[in-house]
Short mmCIF file of N, CA and C in Angstrom, two decimals:
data_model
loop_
_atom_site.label_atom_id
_atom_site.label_comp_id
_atom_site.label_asym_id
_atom_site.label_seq_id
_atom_site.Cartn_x
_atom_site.Cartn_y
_atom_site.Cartn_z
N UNK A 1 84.26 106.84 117.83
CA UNK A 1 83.77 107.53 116.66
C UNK A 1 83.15 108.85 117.08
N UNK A 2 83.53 109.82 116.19
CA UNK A 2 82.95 111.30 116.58
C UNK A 2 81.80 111.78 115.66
N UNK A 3 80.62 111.98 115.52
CA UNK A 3 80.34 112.87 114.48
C UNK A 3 80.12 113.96 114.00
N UNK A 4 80.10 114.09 112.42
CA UNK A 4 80.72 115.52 111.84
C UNK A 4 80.05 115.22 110.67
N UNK A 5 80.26 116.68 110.07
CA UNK A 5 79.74 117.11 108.59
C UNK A 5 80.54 116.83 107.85
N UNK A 6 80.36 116.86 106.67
CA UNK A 6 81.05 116.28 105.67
C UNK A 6 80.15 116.52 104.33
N UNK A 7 80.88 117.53 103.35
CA UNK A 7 80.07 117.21 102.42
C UNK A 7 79.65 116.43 101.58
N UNK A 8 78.60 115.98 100.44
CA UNK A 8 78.16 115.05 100.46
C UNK A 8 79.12 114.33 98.74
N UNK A 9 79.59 113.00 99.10
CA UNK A 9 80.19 112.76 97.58
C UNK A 9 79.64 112.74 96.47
N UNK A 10 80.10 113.03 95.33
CA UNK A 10 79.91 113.14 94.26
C UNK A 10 80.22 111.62 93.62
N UNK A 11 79.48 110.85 92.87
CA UNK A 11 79.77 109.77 92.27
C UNK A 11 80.16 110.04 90.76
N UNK A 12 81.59 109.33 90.88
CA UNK A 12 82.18 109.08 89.44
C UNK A 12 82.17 108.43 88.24
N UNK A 13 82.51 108.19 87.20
CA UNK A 13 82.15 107.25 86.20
C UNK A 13 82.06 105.99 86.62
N UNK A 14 81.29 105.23 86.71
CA UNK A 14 81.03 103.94 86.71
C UNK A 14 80.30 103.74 88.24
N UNK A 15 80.46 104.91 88.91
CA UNK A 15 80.03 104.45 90.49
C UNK A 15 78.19 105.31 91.20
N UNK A 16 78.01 104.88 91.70
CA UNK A 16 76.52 105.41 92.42
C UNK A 16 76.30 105.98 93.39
N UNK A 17 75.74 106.55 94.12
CA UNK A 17 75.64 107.47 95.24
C UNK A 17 74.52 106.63 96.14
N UNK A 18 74.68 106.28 97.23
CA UNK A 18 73.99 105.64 98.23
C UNK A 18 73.35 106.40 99.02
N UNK A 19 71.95 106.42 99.41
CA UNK A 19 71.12 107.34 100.65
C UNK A 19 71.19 105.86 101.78
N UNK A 20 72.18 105.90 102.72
CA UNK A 20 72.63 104.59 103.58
C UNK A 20 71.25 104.14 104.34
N UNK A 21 70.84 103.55 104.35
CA UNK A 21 69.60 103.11 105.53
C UNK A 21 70.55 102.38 106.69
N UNK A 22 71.13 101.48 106.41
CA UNK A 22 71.89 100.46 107.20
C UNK A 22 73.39 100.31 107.13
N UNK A 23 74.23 100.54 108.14
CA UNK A 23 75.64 99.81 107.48
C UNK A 23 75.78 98.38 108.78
N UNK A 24 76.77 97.96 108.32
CA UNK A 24 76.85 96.62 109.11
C UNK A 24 78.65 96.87 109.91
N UNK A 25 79.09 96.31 110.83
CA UNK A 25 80.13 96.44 111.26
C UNK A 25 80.72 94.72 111.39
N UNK A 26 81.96 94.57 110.95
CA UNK A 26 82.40 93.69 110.63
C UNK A 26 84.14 93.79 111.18
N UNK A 27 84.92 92.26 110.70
CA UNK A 27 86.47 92.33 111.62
C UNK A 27 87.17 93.61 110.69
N UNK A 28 87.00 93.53 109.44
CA UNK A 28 87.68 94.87 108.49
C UNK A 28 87.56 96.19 109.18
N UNK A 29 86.14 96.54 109.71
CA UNK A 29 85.86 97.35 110.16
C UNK A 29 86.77 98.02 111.46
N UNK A 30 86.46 96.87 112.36
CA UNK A 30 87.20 97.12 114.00
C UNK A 30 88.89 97.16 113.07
N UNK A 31 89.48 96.43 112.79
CA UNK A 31 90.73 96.42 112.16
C UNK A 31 91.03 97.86 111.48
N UNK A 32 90.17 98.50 110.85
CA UNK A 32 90.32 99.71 110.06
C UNK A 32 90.39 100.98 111.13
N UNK A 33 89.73 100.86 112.30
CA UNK A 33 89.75 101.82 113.34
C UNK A 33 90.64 101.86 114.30
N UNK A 34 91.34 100.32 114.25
CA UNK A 34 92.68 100.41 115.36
C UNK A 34 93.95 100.98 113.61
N UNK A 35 93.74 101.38 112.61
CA UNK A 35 95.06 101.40 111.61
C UNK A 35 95.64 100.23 111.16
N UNK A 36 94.58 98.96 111.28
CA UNK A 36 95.38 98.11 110.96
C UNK A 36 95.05 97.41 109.37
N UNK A 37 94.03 97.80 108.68
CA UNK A 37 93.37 97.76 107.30
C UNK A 37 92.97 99.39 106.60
N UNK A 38 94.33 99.58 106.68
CA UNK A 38 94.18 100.91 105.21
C UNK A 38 92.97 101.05 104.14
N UNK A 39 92.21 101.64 104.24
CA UNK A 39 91.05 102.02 103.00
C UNK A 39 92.47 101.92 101.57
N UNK A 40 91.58 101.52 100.21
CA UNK A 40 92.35 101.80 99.31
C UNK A 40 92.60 102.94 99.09
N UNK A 41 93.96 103.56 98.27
CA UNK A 41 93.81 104.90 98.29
C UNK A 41 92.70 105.02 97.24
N UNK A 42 92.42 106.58 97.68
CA UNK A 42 91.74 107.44 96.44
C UNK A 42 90.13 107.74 96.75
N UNK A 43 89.77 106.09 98.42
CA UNK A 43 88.73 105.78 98.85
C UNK A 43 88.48 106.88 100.08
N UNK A 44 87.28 106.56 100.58
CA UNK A 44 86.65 107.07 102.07
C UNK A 44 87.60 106.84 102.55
N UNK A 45 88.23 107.33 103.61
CA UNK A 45 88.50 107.33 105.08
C UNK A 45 87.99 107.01 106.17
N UNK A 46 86.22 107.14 105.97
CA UNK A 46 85.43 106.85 106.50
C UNK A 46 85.33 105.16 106.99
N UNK A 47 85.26 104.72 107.77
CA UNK A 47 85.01 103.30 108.51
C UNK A 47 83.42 102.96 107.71
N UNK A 48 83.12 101.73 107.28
CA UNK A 48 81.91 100.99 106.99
C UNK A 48 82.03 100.75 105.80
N UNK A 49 82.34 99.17 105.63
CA UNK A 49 82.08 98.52 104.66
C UNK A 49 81.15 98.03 103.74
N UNK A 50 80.20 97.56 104.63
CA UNK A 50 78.72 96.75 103.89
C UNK A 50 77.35 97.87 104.68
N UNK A 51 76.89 97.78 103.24
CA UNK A 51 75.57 98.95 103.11
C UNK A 51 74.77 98.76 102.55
N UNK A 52 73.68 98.45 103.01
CA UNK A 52 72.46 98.79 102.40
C UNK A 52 71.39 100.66 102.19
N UNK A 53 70.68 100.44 100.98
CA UNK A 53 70.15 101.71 100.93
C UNK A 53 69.50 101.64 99.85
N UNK A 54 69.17 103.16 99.34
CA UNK A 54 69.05 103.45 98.09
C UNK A 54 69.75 104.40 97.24
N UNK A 55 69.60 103.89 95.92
CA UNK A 55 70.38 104.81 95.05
C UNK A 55 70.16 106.32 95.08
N UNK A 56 70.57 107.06 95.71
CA UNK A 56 70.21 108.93 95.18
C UNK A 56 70.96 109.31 94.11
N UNK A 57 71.75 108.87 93.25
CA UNK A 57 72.29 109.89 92.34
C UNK A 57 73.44 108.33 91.49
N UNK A 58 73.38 108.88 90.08
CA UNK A 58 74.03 107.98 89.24
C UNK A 58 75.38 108.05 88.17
N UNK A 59 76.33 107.76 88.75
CA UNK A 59 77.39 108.61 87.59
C UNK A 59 77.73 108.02 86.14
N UNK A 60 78.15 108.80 85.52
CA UNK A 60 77.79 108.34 83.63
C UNK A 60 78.54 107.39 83.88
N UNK A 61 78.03 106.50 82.65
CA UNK A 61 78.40 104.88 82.24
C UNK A 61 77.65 103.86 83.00
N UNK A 62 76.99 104.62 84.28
CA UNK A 62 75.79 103.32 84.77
C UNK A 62 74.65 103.08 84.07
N UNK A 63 75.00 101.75 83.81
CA UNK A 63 73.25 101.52 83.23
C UNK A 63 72.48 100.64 84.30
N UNK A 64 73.25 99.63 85.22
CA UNK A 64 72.33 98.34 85.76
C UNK A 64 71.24 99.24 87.14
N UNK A 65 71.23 100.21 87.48
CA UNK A 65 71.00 101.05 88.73
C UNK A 65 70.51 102.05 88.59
N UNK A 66 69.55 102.74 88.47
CA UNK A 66 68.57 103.99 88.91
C UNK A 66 68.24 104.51 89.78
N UNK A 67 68.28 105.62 90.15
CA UNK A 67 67.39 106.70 91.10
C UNK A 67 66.23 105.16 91.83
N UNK A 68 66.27 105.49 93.29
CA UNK A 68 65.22 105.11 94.25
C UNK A 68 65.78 103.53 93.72
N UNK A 69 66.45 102.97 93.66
CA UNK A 69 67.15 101.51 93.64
C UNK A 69 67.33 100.86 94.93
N UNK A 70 66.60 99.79 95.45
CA UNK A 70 67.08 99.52 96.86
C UNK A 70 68.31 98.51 96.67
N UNK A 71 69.13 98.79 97.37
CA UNK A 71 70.36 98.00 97.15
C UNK A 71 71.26 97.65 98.78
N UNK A 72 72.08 96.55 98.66
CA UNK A 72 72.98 96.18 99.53
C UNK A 72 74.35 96.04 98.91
N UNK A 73 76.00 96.66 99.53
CA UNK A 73 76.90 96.46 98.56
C UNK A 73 77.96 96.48 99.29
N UNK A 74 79.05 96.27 98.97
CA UNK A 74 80.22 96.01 99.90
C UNK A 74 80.88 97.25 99.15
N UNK A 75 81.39 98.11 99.85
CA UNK A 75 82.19 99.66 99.48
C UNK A 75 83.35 99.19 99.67
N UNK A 76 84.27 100.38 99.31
CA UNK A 76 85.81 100.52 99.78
C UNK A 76 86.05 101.71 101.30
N UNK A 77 84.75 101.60 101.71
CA UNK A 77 84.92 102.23 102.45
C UNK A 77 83.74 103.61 103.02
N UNK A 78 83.53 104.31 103.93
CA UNK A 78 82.50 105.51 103.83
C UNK A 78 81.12 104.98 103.92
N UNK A 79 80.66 103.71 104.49
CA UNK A 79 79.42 103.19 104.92
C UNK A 79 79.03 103.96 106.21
N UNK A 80 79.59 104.39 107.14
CA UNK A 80 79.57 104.91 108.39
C UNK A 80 79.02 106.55 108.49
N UNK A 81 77.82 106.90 107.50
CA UNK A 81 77.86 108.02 106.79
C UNK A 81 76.11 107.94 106.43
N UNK A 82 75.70 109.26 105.88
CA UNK A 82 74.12 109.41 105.42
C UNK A 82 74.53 108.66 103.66
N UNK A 83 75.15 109.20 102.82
CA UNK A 83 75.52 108.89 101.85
C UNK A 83 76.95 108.47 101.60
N UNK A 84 77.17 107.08 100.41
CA UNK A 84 78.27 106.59 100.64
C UNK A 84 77.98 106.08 98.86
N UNK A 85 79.27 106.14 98.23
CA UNK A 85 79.81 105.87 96.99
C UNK A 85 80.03 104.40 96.77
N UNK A 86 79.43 103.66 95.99
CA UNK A 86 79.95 102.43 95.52
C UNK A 86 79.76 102.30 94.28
N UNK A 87 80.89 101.45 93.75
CA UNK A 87 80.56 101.15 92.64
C UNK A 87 79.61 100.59 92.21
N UNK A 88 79.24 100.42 90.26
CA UNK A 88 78.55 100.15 90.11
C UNK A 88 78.91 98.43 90.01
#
């Protein structure tokens, strides 16, 4: 793994913006870095599945989740990161 900048995502209808405290590494994970578990399209590229954090930012149609939300969540991907997109 190398690291780099990246600007920061924007969360879409129904999804939340994560400030990551923690990600976890798992078999999806190692599997996703040899090419052998494709992210869905449309997702991160980014490696890291399961994340904990807090909410920084909320995209329309969320109601269950607010600003400063501590949360844990399984992504499609982009845990491996300061901020990472999951749904709501």
């Amino acid at each position: 793994l190398q690291p780099s900048s990246m600007p920061t995502p924007k969360p879409g209808d129904g999804q939340i913006l994560v400030k990551v405290a923690a990600a976890g590494v798992n078999r999806p994970d190692v599997q996703q870095r040899i090419g052998a578990y494709p992210p869905p399209p449309g997702h991160s590229k980014l490696p890291g599945l399961e994340i904990s954090g807090e909410v920084a930012e909320v995209g329309s149609g969320v109601t269950r989740w607010k600003m400063g939300d501590k949360l844990c969540a399984l992504v499609n991907g982009g845990g491996y990161a300061q901020y990472c997109i999951a749904e709501e």
